[in-house]
Structures are given as structure tokens and as C-alpha cells.
mmCIF file of C-alpha atoms and ligand atoms in Angstrom:
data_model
loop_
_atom_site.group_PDB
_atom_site.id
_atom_site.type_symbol
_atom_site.label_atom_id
_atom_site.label_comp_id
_atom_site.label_asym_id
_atom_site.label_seq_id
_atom_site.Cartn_x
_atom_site.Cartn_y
_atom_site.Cartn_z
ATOM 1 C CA UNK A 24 0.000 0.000 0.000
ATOM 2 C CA UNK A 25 1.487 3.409 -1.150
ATOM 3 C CA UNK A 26 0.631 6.695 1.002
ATOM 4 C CA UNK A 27 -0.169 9.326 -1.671
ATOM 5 C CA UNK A 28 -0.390 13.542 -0.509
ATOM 6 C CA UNK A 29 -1.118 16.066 -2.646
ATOM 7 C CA UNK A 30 1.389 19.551 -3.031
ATOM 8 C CA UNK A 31 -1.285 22.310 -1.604
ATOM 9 C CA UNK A 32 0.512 25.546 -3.234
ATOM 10 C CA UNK A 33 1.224 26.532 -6.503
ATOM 11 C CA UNK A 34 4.371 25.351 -8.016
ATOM 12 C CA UNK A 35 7.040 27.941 -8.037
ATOM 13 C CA UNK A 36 10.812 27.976 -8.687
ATOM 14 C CA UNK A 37 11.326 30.891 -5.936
ATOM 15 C CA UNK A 38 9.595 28.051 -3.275
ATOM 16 C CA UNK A 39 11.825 24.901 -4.111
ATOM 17 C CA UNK A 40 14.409 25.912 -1.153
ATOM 18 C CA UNK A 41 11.817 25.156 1.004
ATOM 19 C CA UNK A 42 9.322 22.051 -1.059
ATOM 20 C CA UNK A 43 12.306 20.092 -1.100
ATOM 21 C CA UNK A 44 13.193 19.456 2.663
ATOM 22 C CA UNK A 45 9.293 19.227 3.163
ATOM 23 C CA UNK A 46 8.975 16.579 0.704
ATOM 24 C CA UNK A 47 11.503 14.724 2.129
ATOM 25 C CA UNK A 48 10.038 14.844 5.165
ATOM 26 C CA UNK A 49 6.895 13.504 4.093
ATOM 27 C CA UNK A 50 9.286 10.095 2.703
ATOM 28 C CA UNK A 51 10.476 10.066 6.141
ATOM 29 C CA UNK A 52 6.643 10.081 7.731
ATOM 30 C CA UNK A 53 5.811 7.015 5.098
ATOM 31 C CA UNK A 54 4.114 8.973 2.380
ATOM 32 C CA UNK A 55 5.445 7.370 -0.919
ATOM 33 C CA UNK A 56 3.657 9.060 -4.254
ATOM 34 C CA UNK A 57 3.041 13.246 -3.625
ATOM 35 C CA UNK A 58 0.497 14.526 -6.291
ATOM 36 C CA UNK A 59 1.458 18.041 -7.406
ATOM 37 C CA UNK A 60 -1.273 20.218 -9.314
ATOM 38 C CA UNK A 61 -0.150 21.074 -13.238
ATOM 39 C CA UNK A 62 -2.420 23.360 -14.182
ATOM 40 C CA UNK A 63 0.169 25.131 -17.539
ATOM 41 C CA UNK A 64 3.391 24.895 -18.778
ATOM 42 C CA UNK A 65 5.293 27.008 -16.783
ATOM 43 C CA UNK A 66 4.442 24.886 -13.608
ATOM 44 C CA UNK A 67 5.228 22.140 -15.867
ATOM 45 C CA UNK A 68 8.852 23.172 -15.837
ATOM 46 C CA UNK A 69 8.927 23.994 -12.169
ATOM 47 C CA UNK A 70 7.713 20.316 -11.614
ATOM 48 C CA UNK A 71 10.509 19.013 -13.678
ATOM 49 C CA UNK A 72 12.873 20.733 -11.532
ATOM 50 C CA UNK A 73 11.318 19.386 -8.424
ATOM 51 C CA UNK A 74 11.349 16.205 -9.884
ATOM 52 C CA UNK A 75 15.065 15.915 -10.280
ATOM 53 C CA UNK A 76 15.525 17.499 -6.368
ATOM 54 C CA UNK A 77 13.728 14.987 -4.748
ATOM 55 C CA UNK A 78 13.967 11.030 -4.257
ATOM 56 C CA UNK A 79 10.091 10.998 -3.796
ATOM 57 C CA UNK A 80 8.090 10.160 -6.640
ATOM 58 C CA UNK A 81 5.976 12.855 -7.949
ATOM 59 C CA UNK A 82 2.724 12.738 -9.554
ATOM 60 C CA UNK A 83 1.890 15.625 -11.939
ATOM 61 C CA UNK A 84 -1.942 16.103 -12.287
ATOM 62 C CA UNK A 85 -2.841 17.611 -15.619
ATOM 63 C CA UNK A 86 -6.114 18.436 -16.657
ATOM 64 C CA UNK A 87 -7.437 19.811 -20.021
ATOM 65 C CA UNK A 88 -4.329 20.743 -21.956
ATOM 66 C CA UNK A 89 -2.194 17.281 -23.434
ATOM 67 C CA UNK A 90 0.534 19.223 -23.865
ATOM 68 C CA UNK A 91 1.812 19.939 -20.351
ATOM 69 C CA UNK A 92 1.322 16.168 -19.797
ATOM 70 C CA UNK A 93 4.050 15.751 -22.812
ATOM 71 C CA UNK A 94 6.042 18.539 -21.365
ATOM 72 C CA UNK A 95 5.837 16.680 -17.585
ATOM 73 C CA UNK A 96 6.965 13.588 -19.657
ATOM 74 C CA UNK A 97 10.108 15.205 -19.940
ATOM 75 C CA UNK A 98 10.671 15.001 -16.758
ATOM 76 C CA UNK A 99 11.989 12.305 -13.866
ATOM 77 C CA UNK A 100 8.224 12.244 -12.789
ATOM 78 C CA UNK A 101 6.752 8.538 -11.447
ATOM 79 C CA UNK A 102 3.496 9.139 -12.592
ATOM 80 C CA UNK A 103 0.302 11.107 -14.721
ATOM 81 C CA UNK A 104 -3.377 11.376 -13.860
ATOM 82 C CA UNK A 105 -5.425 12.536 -15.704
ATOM 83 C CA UNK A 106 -9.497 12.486 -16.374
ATOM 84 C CA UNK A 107 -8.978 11.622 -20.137
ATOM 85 C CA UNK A 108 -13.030 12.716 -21.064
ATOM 86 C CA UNK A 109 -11.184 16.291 -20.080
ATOM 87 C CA UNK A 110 -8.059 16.415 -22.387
ATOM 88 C CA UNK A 111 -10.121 16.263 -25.663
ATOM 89 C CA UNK A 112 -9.987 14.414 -29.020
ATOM 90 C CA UNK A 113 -8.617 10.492 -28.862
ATOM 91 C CA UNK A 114 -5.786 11.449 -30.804
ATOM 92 C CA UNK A 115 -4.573 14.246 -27.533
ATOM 93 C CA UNK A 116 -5.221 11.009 -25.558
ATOM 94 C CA UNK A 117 -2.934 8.632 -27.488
ATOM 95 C CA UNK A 118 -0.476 11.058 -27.844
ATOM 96 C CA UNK A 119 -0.122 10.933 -23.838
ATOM 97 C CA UNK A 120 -0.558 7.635 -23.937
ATOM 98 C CA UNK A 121 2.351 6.768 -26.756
ATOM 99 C CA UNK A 122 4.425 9.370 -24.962
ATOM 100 C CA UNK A 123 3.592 7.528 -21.507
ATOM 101 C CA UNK A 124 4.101 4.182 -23.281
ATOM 102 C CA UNK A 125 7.679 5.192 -24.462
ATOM 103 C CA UNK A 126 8.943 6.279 -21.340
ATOM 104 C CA UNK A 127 7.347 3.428 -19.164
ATOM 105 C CA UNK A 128 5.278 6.271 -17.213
ATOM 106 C CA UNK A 129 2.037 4.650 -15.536
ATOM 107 C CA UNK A 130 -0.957 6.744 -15.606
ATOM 108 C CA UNK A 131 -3.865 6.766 -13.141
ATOM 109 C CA UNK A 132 -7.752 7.835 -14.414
ATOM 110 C CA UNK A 133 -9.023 10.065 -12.451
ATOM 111 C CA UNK A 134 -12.753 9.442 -12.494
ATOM 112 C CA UNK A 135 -14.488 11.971 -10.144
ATOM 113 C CA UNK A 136 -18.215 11.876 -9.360
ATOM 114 C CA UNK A 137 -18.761 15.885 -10.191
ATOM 115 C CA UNK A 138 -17.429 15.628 -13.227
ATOM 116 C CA UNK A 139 -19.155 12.216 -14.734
ATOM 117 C CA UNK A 140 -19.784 12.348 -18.614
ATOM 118 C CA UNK A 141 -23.112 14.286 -19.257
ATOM 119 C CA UNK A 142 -24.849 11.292 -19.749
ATOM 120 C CA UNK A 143 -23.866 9.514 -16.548
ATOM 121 C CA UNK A 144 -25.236 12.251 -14.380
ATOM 122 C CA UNK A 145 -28.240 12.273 -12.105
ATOM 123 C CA UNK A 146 -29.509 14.198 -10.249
ATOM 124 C CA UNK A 147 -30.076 18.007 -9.861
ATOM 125 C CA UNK A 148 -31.814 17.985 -13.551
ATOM 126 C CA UNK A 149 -28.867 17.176 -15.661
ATOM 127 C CA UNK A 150 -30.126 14.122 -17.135
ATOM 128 C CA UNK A 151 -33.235 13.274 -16.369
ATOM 129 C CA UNK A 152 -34.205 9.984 -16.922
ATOM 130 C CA UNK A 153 -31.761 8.840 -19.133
ATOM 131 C CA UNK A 154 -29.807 7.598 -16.939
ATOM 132 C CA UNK A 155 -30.619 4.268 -15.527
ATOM 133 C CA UNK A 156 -27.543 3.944 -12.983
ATOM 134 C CA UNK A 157 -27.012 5.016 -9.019
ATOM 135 C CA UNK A 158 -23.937 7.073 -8.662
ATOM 136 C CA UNK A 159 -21.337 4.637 -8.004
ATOM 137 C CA UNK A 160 -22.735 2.433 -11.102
ATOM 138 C CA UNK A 161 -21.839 5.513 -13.080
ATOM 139 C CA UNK A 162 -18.549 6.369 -11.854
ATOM 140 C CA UNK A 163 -17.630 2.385 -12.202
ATOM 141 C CA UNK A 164 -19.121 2.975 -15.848
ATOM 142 C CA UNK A 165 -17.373 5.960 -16.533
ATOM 143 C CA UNK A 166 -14.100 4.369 -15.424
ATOM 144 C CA UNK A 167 -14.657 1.409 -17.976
ATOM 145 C CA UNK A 168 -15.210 4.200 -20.831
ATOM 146 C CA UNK A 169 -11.535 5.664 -20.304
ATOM 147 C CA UNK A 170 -10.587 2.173 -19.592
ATOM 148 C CA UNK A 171 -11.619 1.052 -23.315
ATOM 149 C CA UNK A 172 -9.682 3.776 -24.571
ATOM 150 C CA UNK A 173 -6.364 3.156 -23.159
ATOM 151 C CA UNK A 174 -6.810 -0.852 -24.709
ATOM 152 C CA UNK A 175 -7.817 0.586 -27.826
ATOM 153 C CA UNK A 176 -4.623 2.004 -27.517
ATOM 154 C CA UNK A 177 -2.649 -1.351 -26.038
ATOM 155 C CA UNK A 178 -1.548 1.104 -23.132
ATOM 156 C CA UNK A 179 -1.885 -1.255 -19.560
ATOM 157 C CA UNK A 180 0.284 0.553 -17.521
ATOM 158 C CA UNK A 181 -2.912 2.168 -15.713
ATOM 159 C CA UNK A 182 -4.099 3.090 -12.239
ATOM 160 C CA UNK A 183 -8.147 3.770 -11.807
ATOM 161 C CA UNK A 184 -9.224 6.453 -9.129
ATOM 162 C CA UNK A 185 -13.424 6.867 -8.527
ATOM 163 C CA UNK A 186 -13.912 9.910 -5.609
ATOM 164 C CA UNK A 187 -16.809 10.631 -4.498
ATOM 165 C CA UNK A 188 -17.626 12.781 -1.421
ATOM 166 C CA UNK A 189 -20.484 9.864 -0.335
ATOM 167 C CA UNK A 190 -19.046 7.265 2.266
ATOM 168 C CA UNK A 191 -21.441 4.645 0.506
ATOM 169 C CA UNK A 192 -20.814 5.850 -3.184
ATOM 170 C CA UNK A 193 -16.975 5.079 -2.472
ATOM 171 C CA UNK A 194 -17.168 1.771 -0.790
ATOM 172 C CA UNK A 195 -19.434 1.030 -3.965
ATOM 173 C CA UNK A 196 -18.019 1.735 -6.704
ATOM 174 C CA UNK A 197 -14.446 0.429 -5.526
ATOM 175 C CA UNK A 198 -16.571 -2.969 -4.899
ATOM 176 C CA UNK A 199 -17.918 -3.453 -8.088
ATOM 177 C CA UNK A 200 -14.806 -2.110 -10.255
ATOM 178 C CA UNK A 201 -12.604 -4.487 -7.880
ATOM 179 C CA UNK A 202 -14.722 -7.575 -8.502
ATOM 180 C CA UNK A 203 -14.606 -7.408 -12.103
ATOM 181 C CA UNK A 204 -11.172 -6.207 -13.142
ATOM 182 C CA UNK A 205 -7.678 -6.370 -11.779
ATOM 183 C CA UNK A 206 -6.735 -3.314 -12.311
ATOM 184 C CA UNK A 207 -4.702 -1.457 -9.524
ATOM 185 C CA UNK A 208 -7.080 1.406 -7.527
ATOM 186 C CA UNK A 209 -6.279 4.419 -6.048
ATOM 187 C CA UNK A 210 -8.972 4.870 -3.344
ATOM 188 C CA UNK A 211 -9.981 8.305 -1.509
ATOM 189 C CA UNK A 212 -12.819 10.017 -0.112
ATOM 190 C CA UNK A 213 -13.004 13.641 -2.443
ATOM 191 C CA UNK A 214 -13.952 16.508 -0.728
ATOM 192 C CA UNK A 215 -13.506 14.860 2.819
ATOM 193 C CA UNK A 216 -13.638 17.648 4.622
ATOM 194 C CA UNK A 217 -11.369 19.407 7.217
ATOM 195 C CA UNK A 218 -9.309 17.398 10.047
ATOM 196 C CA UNK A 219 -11.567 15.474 12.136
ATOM 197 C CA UNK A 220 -14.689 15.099 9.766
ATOM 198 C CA UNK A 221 -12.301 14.338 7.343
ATOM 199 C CA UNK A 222 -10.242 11.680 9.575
ATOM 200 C CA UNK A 223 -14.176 10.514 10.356
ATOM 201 C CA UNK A 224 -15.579 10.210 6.761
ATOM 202 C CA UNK A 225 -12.374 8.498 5.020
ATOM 203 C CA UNK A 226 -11.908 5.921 7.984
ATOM 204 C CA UNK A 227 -15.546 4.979 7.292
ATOM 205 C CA UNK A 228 -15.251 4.783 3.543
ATOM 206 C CA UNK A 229 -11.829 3.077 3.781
ATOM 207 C CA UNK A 230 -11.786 0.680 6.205
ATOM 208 C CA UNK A 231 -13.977 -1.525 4.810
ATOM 209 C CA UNK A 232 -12.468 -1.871 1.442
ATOM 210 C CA UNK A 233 -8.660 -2.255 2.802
ATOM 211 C CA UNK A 234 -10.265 -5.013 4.909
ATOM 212 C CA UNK A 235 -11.401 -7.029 1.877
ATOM 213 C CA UNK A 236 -7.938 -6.221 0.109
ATOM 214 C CA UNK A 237 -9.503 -3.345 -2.144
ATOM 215 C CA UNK A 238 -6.945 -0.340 -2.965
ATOM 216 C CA UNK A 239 -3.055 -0.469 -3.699
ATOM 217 C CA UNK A 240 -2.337 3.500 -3.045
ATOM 218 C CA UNK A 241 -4.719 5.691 -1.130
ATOM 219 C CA UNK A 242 -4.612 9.428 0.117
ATOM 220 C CA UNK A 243 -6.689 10.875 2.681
ATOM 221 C CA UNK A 244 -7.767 14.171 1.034
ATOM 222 C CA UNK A 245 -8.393 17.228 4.079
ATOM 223 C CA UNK A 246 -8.374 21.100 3.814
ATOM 224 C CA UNK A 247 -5.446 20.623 6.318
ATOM 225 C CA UNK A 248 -1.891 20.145 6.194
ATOM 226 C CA UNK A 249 0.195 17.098 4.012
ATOM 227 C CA UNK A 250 1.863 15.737 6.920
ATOM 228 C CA UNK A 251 -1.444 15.337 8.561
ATOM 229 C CA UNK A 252 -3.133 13.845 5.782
ATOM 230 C CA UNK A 253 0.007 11.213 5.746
ATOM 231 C CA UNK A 254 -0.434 10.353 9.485
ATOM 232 C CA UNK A 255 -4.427 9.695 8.914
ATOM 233 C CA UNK A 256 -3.358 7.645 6.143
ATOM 234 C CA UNK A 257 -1.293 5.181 8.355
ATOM 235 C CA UNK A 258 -3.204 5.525 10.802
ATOM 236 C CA UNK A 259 -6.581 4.334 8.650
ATOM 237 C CA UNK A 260 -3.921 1.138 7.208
ATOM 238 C CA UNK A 261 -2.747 0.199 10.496
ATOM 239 C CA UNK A 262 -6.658 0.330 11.842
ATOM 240 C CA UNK A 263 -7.283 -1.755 8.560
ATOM 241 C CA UNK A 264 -4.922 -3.756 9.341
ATOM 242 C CA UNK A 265 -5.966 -4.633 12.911
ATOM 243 C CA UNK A 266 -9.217 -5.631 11.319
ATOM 244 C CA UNK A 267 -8.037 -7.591 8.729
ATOM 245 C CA UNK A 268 -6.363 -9.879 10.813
ATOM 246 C CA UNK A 269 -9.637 -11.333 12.694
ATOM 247 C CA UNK A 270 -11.981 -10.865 10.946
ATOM 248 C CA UNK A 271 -12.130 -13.161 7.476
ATOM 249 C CA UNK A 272 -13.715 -11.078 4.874
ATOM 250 C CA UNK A 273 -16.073 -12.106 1.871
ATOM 251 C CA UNK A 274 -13.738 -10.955 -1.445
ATOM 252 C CA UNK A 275 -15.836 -8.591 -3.727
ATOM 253 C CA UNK A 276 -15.934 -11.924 -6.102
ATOM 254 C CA UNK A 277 -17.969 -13.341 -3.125
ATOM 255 C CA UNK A 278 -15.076 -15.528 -2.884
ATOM 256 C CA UNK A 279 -14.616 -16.004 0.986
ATOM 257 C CA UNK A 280 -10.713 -16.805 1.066
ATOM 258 C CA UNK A 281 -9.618 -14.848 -1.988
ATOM 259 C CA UNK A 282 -7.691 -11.354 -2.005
ATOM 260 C CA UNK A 283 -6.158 -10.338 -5.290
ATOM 261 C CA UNK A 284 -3.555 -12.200 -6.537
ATOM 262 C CA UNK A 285 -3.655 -15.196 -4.611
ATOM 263 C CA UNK A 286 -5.916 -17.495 -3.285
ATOM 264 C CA UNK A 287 -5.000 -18.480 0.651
ATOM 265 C CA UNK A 288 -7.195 -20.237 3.484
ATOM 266 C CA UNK A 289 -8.904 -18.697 6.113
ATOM 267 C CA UNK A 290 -6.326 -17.251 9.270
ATOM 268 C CA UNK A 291 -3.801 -17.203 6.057
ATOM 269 C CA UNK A 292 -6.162 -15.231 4.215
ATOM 270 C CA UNK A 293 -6.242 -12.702 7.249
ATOM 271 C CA UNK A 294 -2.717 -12.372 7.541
ATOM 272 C CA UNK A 295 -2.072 -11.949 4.122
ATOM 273 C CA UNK A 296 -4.263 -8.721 4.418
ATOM 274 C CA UNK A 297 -3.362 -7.610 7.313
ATOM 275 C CA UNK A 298 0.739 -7.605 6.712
ATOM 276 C CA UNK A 299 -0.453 -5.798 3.352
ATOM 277 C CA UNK A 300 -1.696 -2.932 5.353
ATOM 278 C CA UNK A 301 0.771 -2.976 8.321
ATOM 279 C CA UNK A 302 3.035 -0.063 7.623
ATOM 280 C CA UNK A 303 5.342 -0.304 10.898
ATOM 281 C CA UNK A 304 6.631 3.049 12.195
ATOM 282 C CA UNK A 305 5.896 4.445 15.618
ATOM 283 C CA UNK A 306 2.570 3.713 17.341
ATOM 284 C CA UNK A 307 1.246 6.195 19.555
ATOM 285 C CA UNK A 308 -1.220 6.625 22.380
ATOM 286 C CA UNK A 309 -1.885 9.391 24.154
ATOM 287 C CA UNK A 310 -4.676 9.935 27.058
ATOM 288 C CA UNK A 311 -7.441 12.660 26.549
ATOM 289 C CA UNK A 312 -6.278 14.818 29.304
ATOM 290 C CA UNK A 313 -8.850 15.189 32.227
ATOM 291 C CA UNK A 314 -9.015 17.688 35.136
ATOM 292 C CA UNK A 315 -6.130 15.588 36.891
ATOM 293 C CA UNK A 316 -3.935 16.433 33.961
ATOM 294 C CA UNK A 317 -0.668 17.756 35.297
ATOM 295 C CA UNK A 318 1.175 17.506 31.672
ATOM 296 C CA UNK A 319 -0.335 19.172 28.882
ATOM 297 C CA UNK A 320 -0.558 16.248 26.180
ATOM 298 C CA UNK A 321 -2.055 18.344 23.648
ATOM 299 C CA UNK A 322 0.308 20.589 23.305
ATOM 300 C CA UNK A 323 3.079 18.109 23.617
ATOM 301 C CA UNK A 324 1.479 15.683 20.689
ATOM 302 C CA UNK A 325 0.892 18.824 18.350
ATOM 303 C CA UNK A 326 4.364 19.483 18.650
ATOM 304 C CA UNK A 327 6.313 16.012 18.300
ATOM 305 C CA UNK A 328 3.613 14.230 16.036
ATOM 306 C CA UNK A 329 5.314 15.267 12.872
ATOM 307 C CA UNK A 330 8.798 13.942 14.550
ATOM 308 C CA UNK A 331 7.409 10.756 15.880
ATOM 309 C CA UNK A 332 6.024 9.702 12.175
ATOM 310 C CA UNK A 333 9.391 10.441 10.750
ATOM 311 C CA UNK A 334 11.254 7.694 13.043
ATOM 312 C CA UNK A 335 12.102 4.620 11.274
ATOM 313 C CA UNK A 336 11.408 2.386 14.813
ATOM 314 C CA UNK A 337 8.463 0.249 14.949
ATOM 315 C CA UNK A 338 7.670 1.369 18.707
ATOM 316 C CA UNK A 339 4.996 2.229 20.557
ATOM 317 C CA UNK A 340 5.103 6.382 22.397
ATOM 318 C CA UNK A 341 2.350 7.048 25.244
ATOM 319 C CA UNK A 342 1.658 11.235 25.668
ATOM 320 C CA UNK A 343 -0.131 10.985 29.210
ATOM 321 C CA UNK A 344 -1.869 13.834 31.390
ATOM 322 C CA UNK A 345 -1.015 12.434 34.655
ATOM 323 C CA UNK A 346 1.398 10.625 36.927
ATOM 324 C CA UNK A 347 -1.073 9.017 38.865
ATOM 325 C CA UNK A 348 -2.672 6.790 35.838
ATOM 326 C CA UNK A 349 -0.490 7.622 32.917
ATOM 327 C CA UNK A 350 2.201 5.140 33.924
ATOM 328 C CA UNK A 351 0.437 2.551 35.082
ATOM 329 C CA UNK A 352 -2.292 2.735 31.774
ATOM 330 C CA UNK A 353 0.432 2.631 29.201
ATOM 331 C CA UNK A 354 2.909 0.107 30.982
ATOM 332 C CA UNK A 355 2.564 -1.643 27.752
ATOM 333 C CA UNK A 356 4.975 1.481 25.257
ATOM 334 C CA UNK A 357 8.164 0.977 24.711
ATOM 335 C CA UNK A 358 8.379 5.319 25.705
ATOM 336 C CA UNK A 359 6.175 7.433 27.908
ATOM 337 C CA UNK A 360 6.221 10.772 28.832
ATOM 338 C CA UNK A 361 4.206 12.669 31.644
ATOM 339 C CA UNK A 362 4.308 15.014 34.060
ATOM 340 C CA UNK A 363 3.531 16.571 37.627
ATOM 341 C CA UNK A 364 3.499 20.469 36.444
ATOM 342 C CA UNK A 365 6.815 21.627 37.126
ATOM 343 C CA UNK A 366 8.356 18.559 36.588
ATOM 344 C CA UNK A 367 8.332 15.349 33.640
ATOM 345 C CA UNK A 368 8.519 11.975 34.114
ATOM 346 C CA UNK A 369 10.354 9.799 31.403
ATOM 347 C CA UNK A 370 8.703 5.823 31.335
ATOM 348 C CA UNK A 371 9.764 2.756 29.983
ATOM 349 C CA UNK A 372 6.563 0.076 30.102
ATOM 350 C CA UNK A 373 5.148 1.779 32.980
ATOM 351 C CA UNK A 374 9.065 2.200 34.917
ATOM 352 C CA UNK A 375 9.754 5.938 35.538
ATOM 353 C CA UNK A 376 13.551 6.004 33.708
ATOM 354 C CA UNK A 377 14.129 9.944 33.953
ATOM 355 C CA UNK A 378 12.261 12.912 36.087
ATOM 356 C CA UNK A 379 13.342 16.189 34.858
ATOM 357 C CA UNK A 380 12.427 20.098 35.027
ATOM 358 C CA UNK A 381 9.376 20.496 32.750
ATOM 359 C CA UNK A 382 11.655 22.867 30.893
ATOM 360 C CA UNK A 383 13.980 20.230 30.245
ATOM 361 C CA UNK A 384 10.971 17.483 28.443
ATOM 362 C CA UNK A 385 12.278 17.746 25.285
ATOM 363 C CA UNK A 386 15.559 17.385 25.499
ATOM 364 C CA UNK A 387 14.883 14.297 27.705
ATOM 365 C CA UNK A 388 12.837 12.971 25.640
ATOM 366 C CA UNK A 389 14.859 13.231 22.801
ATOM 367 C CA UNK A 390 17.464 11.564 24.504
ATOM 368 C CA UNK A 391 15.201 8.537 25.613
ATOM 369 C CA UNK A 392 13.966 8.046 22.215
ATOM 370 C CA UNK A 393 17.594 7.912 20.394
ATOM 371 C CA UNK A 394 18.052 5.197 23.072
ATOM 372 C CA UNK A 395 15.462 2.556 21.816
HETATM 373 FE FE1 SF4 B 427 -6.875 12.194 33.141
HETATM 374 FE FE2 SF4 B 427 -4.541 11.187 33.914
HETATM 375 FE FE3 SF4 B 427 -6.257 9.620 32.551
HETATM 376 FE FE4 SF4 B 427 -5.004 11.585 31.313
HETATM 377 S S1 SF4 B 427 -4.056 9.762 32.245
HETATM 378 S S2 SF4 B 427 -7.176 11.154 31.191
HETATM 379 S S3 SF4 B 427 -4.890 13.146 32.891
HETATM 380 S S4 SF4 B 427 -6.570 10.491 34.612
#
């Protein structure tokens, strides 16, 4: 499973000093693909530059004009998408697609449910009655359209994407598509919303389908930052994966012990699933915070999340509000961390290993977690 964000600025050569060092943080959180917005030529060129700055692959998202998907072809880029019933004539299309073909350049359809072909819509008055399919029907349809036009062209090399701001329209369409084609699916919630209704909506959508081995690259899409949209995305996986491992899972063929690719028995089957979705990395768990509280976990998890993701240690970090409980409840992490007021308290599975001046926490902490 690859962790896709998506580049929330407009590309610019005076802001590569600084995209650079934040992409490569985003590697170091687990994000693997980031999407960057094309929208002409001259941002075309800046993501060329990017593209040979950076050891993360970059997606460039073109829409309309052909020709900045040539000129992005130029580049080191890993990948296209684009919503080929936007870029015009088949012949714009092939061109992409010979161009993609040449330089062994996947490209993912983007298939998004505002922007289904006139005749697919429903809804509002666009079509009435002409169109006999729900929603996710239509996006699975629409999907198959752009689909016949890249065989028509012999180009395989292809990634299929249906958003749709509906929880059920998601887990839907990705069913049906998934149980009657192999082809690899990016899977999303559009539109999700900002952090917490967004966290909300995508888990719900998500879940399910990484469960029954649906989706090989996802992104959880919020008006908030990338980094946070990377540690919802492992987070989702690594709830996936918790799933996946008890619970055996009808395959979209109906197939009880099948996921895609191979065909294993049931606890096998689980597992399978499950280590797909495990991503590894630091776990953490920290309390709510309650009128005991005596260290402020909120502001201490705002400000080492980001740092925590980035760790290449599968460990487990518990951010607790009080000495009394916050030991004792998360004797189980490998690293804890709370606090009396004016002084912290440093744990190691529930074993106070450091008490220092609150001033002091984050320099001892540091310190504790170079140690594991
Ligand atoms: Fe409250 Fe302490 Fe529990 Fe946190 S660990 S919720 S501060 S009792």
C-alpha cells in the first residue's frame, strides 16, 4: 500500500528551497507518491525541476491541456493522472498515452463523481431519466469508458481512481470495479472535509475496502496540512490492518478466502491482508487529558507528532496527562512521557527512567527516544 499527498501551493521555482526538505520529510513520515497540481506549462517546468531534487516520486496532475502532460513527460516524474473525457480528441489522448508508453510512465484515471460524462449524471436535472444507474454504477461505468480507450490504444500501464464525497458511493463503486477487473485502484474520499470530519468520513469509507484487500495507493484528502493527511493515512492502514487480521472477509468476487492475486485459506487469508496494510513506524497513544492532567498532552502531541512519524522504529510512544494513571495505563509502550506540572517523568513500560524540570521534556525525551 502506497501513502499518496497532494502539493497544496502553486508550483514555483522561488519556493523549491523550502518544497524540497518538506517533501523529504513527508518520505520520512511514510508517504510514498506526492500529487502536485499542473495546471500550464510554466508549472510544468517547475515540476521538472522538483522532480530531479527529490527522491520521492511525484505525480503531476494535468487536466485539459495534453501538452503539459508531454512537457511533464520530460521530466523524472513517477506518474500522470489525468481524467482523459477532459483532455479532448482520442488522438490528444494517445499522444499521452504513446508518450507515456515510451517512457514506461504509468498513468492513473481520475474518475471523479462531479465531473461524470453528461450522460452519466443524475440528479439536480442534468439528465433526467436517461440515466438508468445510481452514482457509483456511473462512476464504475465511466471508469470502464476511459478504460476502453487506453486498450484501444494497447496502453496497460494504468491506475483507476473513482472519488466521491459519499461514504457509501466510495465503498461502492471500488466494490464493483474491484470484482470485475484487476486493475490497480487508487482509493480516496473527495472533498472529505477538514481534520476530524475528514479523519471521520475516510476511515468509514476506507476501512472496509482495505479489509477485503480493495486499494493499492490511497490518500486521505483534508483542507489541512500534508503531513497530517500522511499520518491519517497510516493511521486508517494500520486500523485496517488490525481488522483484517480477525476478521475473514467475503472478497468482492464473493469468494470467501480470496484477495487479489492469490488465493489463501482462512487465518492465512487474514494475515495476508493484514501484513499488506501494516506499515510499521511508531505507534502512539496518548490519554485525553482530564481535570487531573498535570502535563499538557495536547500541546506536547501537536508538537512532536510530525517527529514521531518520521522515526524509522516500529515502537509504541504514550503522551499521558497524569502521573497518577499515565504510567500505570500505558505500561505496555516501549516510551512514555508525563508530568507533575513543574516537573516530567520519562517511562519505559510503565518504569519511571528519567524525572526532569518540565523545561527540560524535550531534550529528555529526545534523549530517551535515540536510546530505543
Ligand atoms: Fe486524566 Fe490522567 Fe487519565 Fe489523562 S491519564 S485522562 S490526565 S486520569
Amino acid at each position: 500500500m502506497v501513502i499518496q499527498t497532494m502539493w497544496k501551493d502553486r508550483l514555483s521555482f522561488s519556493d523549491l528551497e523550502n518544497a524540497v526538505p518538506r517533501i523529504e520529510g513527508l518520505a520520512c513520515m511514510g508517504c510514498g507518491l506526492v500529487r502536485c497540481a499542473v495546471p500550464n506549462i510554466a508549472a510544468a517546468e517547475v515540476l521538472g525541476r522538483l522532480a530531479q531534487m527529490v527522491s520521492m516520486p511525484l505525480v503531476a496532475d494535468i487536466h485539459y491541456d495534453y501538452k503539459i502532460a508531454l512537457r511533464c513527460m520530460d521530466f523524472p516524474i513517477a506518474k500522470i493522472r489525468i481524467n482523459p473525457g477532459n483532455i479532448g480528441s482520442t488522438e490528444k489522448v494517445r499522444a499521452v498515452l504513446e508518450r507515456a508508453a515510451e517512457k514506461n510512465i504509468p498513468i492513473r484515471i481520475g474518475v471523479n463523481a462531479g465531473s461524470l460524462p453528461r450522460d452519466l449524471r443524475s440528479g439536480a436535472g442534468e439528465c433526467p431519466d436517461c440515466n438508468p444507474l445510481n452514482r457509483a454504477e456511473a462512476l464504475v461505468e465511466a471508469a470502464k469508458r476511459e478504460l476502453a480507450i487506453f486498450d484501444e490504444c494497447g496502453f496497460t500501464n494504468v491506475v483507476v481512481s473513482m472519488k466521491a464525497s459519499s461514504i457509501a458511493d466510495t465503498i461502492k463503486a471500488n466494490r464493483i470495479l474491484a470484482g470485475s477487473t484487476d486493475v490497480p485502484l487508487h482509493i480516496g474520499v473527495t472533498e472529505a472535509g477538514p481534520l476530524i470530519v475528514g479523519v471521520a468520513r475516510s476511515s468509514a469509507a476506507l476501512v472496509p475496502l482495505l479489509v477485503e484487500g480493495i486499494g493499492d495507493t490511497l490518500r486521505i484528502s483534508l483542507s489541512d496540512s500534508m503531513e497530517n493527511e500522511v499520518i491519517a493515512a497510516r493511521e486508517i492502514l494500520g486500523a485496517a490492518a488490525e481488522i483484517a487480521a480477525i476478521e475473514p472477509q467475503p472478497s468482492p468476487q464473493g469468494v470467501e478466502s480470496e484477495i487479489r492475486g492469490s488465493r489463501l485459506e482462512g487465518g492465512s487469508a487474514c494475515e495476508a491482508r493484514a501484513t499488506r496494510l501494516r506499515q510499521g513506524g511508531v505507534r502512539v497513544i496518548s490519554c485525553p487529558r482530564c481535570g487531573r492532567y498535570g502535563f499538557d498532552t495536547h500541546s506536547f502531541s501537536s508538537r512532536w507528532l510530525p517527529r514521531l512519524y518520521a522515526l524509522d522504529k516500529t515502537i509504541s510512544v504514550a503522551i499521558m496527562g497524569c502521573e497518577v494513571n499515565g504510567p500505570e495505563e500505558a505500561r505496555h509502550a516501549d516510551l512514555g512521557i508525563t508530568g507533575t506540572g513543574y516537573k516530567v517523568i520519562i517511562f519505559r513500560h510503565g518504569k519511571v527512567v528519567r524525572t526532569v524540570p518540565a523545561a527540560d521534556a524535550d531534550a529528555a525525551f529526545a534523549a530517551e527516544l535515540d536510546l530505543l
